[in-house]
CSV table of C-alpha atoms in Angstrom, one decimal:
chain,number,residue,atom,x,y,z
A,1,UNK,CA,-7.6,-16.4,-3.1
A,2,UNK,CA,-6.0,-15.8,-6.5
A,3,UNK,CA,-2.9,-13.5,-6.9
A,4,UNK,CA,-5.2,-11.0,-8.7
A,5,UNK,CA,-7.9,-11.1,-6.1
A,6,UNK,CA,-5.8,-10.4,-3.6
A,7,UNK,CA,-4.3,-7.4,-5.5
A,8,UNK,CA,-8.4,-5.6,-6.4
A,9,UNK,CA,-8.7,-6.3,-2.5
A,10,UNK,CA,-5.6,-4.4,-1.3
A,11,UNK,CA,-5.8,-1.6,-3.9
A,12,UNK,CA,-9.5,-1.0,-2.8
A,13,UNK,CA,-8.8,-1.0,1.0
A,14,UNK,CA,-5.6,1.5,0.4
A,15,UNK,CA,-6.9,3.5,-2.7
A,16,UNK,CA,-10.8,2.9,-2.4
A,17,UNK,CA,-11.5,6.1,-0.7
A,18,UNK,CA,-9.3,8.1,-2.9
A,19,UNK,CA,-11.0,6.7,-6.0
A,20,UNK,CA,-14.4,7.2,-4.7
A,21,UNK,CA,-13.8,10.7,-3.8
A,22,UNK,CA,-12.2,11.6,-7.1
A,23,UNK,CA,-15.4,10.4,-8.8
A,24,UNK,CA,-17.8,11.9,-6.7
A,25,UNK,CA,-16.1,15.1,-8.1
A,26,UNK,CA,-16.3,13.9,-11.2
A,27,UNK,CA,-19.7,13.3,-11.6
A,28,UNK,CA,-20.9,15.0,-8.5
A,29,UNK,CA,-23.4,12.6,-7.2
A,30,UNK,CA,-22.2,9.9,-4.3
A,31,UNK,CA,-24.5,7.2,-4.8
A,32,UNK,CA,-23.8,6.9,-8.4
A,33,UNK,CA,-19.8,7.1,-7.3
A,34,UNK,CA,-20.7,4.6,-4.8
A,35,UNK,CA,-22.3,2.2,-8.0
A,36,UNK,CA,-20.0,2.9,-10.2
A,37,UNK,CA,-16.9,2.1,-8.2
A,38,UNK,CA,-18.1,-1.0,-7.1
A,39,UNK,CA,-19.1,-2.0,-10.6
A,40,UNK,CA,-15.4,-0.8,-11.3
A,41,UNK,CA,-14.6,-3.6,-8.5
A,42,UNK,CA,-16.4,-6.3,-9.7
A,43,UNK,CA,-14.8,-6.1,-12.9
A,44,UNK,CA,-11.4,-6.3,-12.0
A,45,UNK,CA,-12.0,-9.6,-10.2
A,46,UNK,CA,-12.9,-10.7,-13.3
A,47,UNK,CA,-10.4,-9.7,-15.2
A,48,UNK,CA,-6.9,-9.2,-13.6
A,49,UNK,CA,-6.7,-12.7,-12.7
A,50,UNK,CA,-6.6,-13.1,-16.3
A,51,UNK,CA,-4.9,-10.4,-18.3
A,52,UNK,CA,-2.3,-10.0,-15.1
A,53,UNK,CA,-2.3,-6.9,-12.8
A,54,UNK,CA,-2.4,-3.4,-14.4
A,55,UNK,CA,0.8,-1.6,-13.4
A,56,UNK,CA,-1.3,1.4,-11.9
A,57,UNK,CA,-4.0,-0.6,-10.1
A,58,UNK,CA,-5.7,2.7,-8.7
A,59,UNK,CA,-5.5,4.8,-12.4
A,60,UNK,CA,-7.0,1.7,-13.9
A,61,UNK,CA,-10.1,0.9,-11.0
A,62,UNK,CA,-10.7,5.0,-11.6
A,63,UNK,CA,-10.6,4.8,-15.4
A,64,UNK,CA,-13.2,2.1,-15.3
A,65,UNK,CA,-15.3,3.3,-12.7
A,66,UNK,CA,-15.4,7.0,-15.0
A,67,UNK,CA,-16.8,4.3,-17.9
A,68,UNK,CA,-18.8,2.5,-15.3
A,69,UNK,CA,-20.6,6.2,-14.6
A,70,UNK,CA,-21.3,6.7,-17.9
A,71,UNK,CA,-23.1,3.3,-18.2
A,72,UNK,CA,-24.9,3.7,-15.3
A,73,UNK,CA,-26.1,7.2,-16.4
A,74,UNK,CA,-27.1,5.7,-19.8
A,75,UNK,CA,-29.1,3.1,-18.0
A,76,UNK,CA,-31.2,5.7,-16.3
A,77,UNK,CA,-33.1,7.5,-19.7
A,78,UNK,CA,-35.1,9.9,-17.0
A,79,UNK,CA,-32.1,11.9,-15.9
A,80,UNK,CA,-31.5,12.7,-19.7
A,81,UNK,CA,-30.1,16.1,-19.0
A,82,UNK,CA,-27.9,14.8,-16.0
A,83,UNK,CA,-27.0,11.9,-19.0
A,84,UNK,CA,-25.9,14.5,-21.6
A,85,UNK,CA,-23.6,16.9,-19.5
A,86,UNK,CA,-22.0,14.1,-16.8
A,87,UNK,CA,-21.1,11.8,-19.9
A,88,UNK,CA,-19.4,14.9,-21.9
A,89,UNK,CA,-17.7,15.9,-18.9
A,90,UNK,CA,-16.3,12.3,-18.3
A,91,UNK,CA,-15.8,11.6,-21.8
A,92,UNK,CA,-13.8,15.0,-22.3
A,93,UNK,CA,-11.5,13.9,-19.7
A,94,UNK,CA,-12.1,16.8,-17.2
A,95,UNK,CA,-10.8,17.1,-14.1
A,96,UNK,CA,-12.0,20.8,-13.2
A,97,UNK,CA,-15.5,20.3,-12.8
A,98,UNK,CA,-14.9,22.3,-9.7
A,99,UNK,CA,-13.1,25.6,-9.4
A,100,UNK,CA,-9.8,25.2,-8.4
A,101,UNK,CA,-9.7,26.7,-4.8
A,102,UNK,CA,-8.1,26.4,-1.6
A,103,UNK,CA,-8.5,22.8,-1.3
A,104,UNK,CA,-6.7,20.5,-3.3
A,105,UNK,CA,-6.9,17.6,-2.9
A,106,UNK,CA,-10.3,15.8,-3.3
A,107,UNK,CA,-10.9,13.5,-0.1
A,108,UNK,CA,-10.5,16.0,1.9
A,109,UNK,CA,-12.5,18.5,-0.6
A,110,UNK,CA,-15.1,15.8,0.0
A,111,UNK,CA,-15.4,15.7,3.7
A,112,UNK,CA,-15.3,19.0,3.6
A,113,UNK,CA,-18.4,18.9,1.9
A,114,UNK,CA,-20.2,16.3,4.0
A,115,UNK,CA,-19.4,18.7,6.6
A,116,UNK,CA,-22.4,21.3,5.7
A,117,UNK,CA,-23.6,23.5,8.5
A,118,UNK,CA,-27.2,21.9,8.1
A,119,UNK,CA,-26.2,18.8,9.4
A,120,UNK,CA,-25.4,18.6,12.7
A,121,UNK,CA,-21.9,17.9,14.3
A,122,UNK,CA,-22.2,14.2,15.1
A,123,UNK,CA,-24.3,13.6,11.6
A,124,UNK,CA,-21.0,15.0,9.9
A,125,UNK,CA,-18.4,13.4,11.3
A,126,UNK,CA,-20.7,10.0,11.0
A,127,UNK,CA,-21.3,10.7,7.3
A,128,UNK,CA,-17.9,11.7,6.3
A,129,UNK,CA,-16.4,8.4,8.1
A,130,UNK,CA,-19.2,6.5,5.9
A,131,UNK,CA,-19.0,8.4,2.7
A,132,UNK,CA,-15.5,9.1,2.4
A,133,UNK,CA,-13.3,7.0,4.8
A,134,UNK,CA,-15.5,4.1,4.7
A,135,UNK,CA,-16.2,2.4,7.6
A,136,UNK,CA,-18.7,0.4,8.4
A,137,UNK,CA,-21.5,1.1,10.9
A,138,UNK,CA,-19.8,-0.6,13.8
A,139,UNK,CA,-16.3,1.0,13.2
A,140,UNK,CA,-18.6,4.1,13.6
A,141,UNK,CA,-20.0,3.1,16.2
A,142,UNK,CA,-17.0,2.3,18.0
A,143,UNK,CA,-15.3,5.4,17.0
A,144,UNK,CA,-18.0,7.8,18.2
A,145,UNK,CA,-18.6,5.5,21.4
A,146,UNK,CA,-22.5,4.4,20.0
A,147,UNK,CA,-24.2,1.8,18.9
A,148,UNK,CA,-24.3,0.2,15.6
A,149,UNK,CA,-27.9,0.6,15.0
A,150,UNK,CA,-27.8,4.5,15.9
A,151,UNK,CA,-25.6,4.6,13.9
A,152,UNK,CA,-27.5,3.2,10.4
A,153,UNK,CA,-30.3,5.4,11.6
A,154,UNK,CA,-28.3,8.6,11.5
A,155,UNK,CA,-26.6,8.0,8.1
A,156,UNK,CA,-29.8,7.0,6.8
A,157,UNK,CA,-31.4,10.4,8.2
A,158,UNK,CA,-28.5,12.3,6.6
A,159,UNK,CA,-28.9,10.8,3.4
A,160,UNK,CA,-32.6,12.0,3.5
A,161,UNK,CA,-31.9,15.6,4.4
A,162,UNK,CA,-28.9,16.2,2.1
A,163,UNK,CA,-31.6,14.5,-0.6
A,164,UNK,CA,-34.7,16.5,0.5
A,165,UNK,CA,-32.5,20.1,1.1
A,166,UNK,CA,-30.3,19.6,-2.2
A,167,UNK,CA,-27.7,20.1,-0.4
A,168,UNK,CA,-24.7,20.2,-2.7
A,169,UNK,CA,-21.7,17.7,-3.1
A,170,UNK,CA,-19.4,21.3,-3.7
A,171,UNK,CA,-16.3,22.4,-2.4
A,172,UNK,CA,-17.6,25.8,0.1
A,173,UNK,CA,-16.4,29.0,-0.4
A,174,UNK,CA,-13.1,30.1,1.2
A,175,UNK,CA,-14.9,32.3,3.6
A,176,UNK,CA,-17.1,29.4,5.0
A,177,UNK,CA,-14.1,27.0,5.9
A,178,UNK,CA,-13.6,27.9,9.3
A,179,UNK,CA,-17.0,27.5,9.7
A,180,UNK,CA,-16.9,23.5,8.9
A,181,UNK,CA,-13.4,23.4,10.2
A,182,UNK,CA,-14.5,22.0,13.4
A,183,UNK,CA,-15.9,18.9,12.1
A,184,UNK,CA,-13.8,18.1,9.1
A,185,UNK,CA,-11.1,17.9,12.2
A,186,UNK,CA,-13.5,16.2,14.1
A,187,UNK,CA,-13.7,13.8,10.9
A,188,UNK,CA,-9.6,13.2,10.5
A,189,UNK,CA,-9.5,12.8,14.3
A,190,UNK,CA,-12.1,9.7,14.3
A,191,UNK,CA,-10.4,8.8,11.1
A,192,UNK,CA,-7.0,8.6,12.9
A,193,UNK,CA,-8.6,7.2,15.8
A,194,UNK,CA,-10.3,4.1,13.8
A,195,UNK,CA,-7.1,3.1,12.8
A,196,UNK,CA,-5.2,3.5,16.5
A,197,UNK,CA,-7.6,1.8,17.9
A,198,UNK,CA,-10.3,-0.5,16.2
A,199,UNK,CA,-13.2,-1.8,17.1
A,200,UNK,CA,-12.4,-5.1,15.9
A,201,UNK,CA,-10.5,-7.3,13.2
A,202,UNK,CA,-7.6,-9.3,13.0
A,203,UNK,CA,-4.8,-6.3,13.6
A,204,UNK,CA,-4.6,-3.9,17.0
A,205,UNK,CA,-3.6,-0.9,15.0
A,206,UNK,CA,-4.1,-0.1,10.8
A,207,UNK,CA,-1.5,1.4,9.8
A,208,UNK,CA,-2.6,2.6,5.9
A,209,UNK,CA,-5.5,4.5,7.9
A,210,UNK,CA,-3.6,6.0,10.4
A,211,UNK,CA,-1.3,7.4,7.9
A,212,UNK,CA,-3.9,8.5,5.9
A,213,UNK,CA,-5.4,10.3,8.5
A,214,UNK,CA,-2.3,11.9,9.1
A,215,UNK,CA,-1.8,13.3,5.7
A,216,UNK,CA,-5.1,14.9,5.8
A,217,UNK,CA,-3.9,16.7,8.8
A,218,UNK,CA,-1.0,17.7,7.5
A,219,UNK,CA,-3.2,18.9,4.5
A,220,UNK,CA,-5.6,20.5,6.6
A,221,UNK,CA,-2.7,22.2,8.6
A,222,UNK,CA,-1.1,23.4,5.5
A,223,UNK,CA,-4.3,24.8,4.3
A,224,UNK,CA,-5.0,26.9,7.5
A,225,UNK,CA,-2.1,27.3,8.9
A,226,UNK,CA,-3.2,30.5,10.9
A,227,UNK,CA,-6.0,28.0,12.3
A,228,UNK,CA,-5.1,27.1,16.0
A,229,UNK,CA,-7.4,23.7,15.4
A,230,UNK,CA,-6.0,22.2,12.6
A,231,UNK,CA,-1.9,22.5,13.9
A,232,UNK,CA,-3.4,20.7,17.4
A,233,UNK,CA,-5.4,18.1,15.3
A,234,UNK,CA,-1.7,17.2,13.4
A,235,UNK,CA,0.0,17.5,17.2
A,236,UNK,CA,-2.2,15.0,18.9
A,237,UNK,CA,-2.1,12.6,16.1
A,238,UNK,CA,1.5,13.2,15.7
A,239,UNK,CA,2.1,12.6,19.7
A,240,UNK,CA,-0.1,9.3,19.8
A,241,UNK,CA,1.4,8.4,16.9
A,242,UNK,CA,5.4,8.4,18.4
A,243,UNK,CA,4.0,5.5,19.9
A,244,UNK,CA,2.7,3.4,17.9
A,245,UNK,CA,6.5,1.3,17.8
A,246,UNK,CA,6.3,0.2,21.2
A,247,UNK,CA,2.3,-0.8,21.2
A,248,UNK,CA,2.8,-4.3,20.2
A,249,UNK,CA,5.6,-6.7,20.4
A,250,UNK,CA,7.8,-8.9,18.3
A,251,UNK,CA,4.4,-11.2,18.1
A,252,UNK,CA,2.0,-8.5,17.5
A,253,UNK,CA,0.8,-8.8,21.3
A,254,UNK,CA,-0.1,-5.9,22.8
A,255,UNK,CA,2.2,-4.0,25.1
A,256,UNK,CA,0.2,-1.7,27.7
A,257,UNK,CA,1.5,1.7,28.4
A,258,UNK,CA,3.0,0.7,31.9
A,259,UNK,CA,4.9,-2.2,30.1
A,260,UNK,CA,6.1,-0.3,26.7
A,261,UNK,CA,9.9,0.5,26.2
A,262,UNK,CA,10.1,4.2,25.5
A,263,UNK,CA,13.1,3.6,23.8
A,264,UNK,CA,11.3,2.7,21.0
A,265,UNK,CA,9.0,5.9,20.8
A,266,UNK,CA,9.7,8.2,18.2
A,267,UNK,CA,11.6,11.1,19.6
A,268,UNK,CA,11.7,13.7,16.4
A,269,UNK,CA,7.4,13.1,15.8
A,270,UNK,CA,7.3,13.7,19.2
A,271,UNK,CA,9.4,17.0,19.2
A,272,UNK,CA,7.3,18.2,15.9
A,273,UNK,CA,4.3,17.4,17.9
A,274,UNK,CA,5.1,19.7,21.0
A,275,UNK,CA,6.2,22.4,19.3
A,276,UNK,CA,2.9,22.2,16.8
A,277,UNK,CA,0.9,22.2,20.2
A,278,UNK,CA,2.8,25.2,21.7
A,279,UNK,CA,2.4,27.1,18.1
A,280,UNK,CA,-1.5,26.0,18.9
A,281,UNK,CA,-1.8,27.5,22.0
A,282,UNK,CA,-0.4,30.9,21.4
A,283,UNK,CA,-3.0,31.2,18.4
A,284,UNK,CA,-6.0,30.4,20.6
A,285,UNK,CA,-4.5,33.1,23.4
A,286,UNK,CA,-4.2,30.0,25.9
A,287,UNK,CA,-7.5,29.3,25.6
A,288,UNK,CA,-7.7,25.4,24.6
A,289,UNK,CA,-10.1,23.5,22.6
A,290,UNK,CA,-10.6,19.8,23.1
A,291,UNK,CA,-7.9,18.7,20.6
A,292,UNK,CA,-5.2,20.9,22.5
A,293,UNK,CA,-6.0,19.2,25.6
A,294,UNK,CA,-5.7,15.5,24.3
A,295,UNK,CA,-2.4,16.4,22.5
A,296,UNK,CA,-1.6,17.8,25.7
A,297,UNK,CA,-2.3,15.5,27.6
A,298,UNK,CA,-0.5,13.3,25.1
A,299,UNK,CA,2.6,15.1,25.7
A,300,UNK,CA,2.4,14.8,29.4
A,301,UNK,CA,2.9,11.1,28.9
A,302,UNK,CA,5.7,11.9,26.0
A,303,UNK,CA,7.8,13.8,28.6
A,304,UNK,CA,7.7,11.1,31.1
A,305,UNK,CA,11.0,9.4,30.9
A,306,UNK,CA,9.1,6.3,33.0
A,307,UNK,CA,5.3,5.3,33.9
A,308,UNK,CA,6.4,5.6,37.5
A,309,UNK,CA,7.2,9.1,36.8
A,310,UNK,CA,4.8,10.4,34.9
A,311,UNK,CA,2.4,13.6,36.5
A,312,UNK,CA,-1.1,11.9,36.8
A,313,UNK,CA,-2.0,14.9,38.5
A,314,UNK,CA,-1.2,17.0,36.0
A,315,UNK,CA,-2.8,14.5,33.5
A,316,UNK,CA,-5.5,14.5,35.4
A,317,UNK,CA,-6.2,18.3,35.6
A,318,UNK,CA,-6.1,18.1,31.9
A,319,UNK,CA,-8.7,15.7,31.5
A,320,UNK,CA,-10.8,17.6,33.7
A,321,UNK,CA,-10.8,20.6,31.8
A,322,UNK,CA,-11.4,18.3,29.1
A,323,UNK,CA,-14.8,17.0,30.3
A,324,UNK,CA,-15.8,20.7,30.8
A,325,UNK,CA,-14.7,21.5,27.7
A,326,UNK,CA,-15.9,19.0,25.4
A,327,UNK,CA,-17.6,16.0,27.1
A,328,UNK,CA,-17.6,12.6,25.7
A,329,UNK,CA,-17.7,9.2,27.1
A,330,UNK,CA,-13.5,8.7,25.7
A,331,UNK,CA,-13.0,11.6,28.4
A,332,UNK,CA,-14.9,10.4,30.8
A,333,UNK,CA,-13.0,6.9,31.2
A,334,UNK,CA,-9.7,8.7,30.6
A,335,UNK,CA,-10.4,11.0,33.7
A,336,UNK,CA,-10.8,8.0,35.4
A,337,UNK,CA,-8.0,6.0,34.8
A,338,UNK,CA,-6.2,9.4,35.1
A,339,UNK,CA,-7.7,9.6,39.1
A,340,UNK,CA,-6.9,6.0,39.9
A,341,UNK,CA,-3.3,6.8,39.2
A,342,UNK,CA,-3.2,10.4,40.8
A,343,UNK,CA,-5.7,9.5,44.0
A,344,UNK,CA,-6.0,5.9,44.1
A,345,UNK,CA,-8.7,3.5,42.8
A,346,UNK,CA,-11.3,4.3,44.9
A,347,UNK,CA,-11.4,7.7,43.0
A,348,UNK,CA,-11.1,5.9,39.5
A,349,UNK,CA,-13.8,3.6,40.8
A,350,UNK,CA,-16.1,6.1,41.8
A,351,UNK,CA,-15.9,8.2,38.5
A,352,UNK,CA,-16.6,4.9,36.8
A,353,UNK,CA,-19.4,4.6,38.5
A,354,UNK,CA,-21.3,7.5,36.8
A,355,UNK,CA,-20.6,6.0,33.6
A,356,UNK,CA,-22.1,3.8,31.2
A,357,UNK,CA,-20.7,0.6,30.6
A,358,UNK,CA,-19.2,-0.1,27.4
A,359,UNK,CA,-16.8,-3.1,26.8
A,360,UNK,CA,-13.9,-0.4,27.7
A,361,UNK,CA,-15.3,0.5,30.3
A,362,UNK,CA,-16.1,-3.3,32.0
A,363,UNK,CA,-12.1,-3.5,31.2
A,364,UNK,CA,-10.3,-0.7,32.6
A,365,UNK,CA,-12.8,-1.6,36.0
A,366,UNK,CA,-11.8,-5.0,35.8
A,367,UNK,CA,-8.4,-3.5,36.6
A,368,UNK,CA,-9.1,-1.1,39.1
A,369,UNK,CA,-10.6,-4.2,40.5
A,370,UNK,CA,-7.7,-6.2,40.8
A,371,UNK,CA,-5.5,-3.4,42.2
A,372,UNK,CA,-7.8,-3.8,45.1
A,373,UNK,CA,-7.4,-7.4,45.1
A,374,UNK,CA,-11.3,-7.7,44.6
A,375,UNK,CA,-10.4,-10.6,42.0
A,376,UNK,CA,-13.9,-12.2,41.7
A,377,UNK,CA,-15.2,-8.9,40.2
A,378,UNK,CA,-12.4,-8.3,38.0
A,379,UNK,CA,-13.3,-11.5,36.3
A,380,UNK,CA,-16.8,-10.7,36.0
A,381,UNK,CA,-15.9,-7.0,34.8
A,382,UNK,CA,-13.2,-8.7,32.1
A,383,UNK,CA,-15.7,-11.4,31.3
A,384,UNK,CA,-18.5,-9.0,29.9
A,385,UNK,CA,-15.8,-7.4,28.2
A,386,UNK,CA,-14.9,-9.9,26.6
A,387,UNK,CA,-18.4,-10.1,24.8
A,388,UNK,CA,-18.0,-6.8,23.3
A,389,UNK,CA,-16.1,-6.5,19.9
A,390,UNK,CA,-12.7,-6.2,20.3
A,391,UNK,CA,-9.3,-7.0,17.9
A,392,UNK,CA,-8.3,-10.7,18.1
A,393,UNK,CA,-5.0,-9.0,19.9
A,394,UNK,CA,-7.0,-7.3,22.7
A,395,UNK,CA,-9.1,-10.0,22.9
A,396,UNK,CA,-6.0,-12.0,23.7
A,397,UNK,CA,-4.8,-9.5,25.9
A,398,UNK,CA,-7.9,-10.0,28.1
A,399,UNK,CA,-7.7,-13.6,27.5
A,400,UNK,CA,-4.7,-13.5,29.4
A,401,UNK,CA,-5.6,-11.2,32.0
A,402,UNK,CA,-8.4,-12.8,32.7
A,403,UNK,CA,-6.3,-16.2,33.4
A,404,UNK,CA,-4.1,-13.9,36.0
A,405,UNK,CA,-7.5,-13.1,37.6
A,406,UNK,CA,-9.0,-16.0,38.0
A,407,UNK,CA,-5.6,-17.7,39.2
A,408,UNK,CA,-5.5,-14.6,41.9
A,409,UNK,CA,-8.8,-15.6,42.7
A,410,UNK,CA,-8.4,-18.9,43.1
């Protein structure tokens, strides 16, 4: 690929999101911001392998995308009136086509939007990952723990009812943001948890999303700050995050939790996050939400100076709370790898058992397995996952465990 290739390719994948959201303010329709930015993309293959790279990649792509609009509004003579006032305001330069309120900055003005109260929780956060983070179907899917066609189906349903219910691409009212506030966290959580742990590609961990994700907490936090949601959201990410330096090793393999040198975590992100979660929990009057008890949960494990001495039953009480709280199948398989190591692996068997398999899932039993010394089925278990999508550094992480098994078995 040519220099100038590679450089529209790595200013879309870090700044692509920010562009598209600052157009879809601009001109206040997404499918024309959608158009318009990958028209803006197209061009710039063609022509930064020629004239050189721009020294502002990301002004340039948003400059040309604001022209690309205009063109494409030209093109359409039936929205006449649409054509007239989007091209002056584009021409003109403006940038406050929206009142300037509480939120600043626009992706996160955006997902806020695609957070309306008409669609429901699981639509929002799909949409918003779609629309404004954008991932694909399957890194939905795998965020949200569904399939890939389910997925399609419910973006495709959203589109319909924002299109048929005109509901607007607008920033709400400051009164009405607590009442989205539940799902634009919901959105920067999956956001943050796409990037920690993706579905699949090349790398185990992405680190431009993950630290995107964490600015829009930070945002978010600053924004509310009185908001016991939105200083959790920033702990938990903050507390998985301390981790990230000991995930992987000097050859980008990955380093299970059991295995990782906790000398490597990051001790001050870790300190910020505990005392964000504390400040959390004495806004919600001890009562905690599901993002208090995963960054609590996350702290557990932060506190441990070892695996060995780390309280699974204390984990384990957290995850249970969690289930009741806010069920999902992420907390389901946590609670069970959390009662393997607190009662044994008959319990984390049994708790698997009322689950349904996922590629995760046909993992983490494949361990239990072998713990039992049932090899045989830990191969089977670890061979279905391995025809689930996976990073090419888990994959080769099950690879290799599978190897062990099958030698133990032999």
């Amino acid at each position: 690929m040519e220099p100038g290739h590679d450089a529209v390719a790595e200013t879309v994948r870090v700044e692509g999101t920010r562009i598209l959201a600052t157009l879809i303010r601009t001109v206040g329709d997404v499918q024309l911001a959608e158009d318009a930015v990958q028209e803006a993309t197209l061009a710039a293959l063609g022509a930064w392998p020629v004239t050189g790279v721009p020294p502002e990649p990301r002004a340039w792509l948003t400059v040309t995308a604001r022209r690309k609009a205009i063109d494409i509004i030209r093109r359409e003579r039936a929205r006449a009136d649409k054509e007239r006032d989007s091209t002056q305001l584009i021409e003109l330069g403006r940038t406050d086509i929206v009142p300037a309120e509480v939120v600043q900055d626009d992706l996160l003005r955006l997902i806020f939007t695609c957070c309306h109260p008409a669609l429901s929780p699981p639509t929002r956060v799909a949409l918003a990952l779609r629309t404004l983070c954008g991932l694909s179907p399957a890194q939905i899917a795998g965020v949200m723990l569904t399939t890939e066609a389910a997925t399609a189906k419910r973006l495709t349903r959203a589109r319909q009812k924002i299109a048929a219910a005109r509901i607007p691409y607008r920033v709400p009212p400051e009164a009405e943001l607590p009442q989205r506030l539940p799902a634009v966290c919901g959105v920067v959580h999956s956001l943050y948890t796409s990037g920690h742990a993706p579905v699949e590609g090349q790398t185990a961990y992405d680190v431009d999303v993950c630290a995107e994700a964490i600015r829009l907490a930070e945002l978010l936090h600053e924004l509310l700050p009185d908001q016991s949601m939105p200083t959790a959201v920033l702990a938990l990410l903050l507390l998985t995050e301390a981790r990230r330096p000991a995930r992987l090793d000097a050859e980008g393999e990955v380093v299970t939790l059991d295995q990782q040198d906790r000398g490597r975590w990051d001790n001050a992100a870790i300190a910020r996050g505990i005392e964000l979660l504390n400040d959390s929990l004495l806004r919600s009057n001890q009562q905690a939400d599901a993002y208090q008890l995963q960054a609590a949960i996350a702290a557990e494990h932060a506190r441990a100076p070892s695996y060995d001495t780390t309280d699974w039953t204390e984990i384990l009480r957290l995850y249970e709370l969690l289930v009741s709280v806010a069920p999902s199948p992420a907390a389901d398989l946590g609670r069970a790898v959390a009662a393997a190591e607190a009662k044994g692996t008959t319990a984390g068997l049994a708790l698997l058992s009322e689950l349904t398999p996922s590629p995760r899932w046909h993992a983490v039993r494949a361990e239990l397995l072998a713990r039992d010394h049932r090899y045989d089925e830990a191969v089977e278990e670890l061979t279905q996952a391995l025809e689930g999508p996976s990073t090419d550094a888990e994959r080769r992480h099950r690879e290799r465990r599978l190897e062990l098994f099958r030698a133990a078995a032999d």
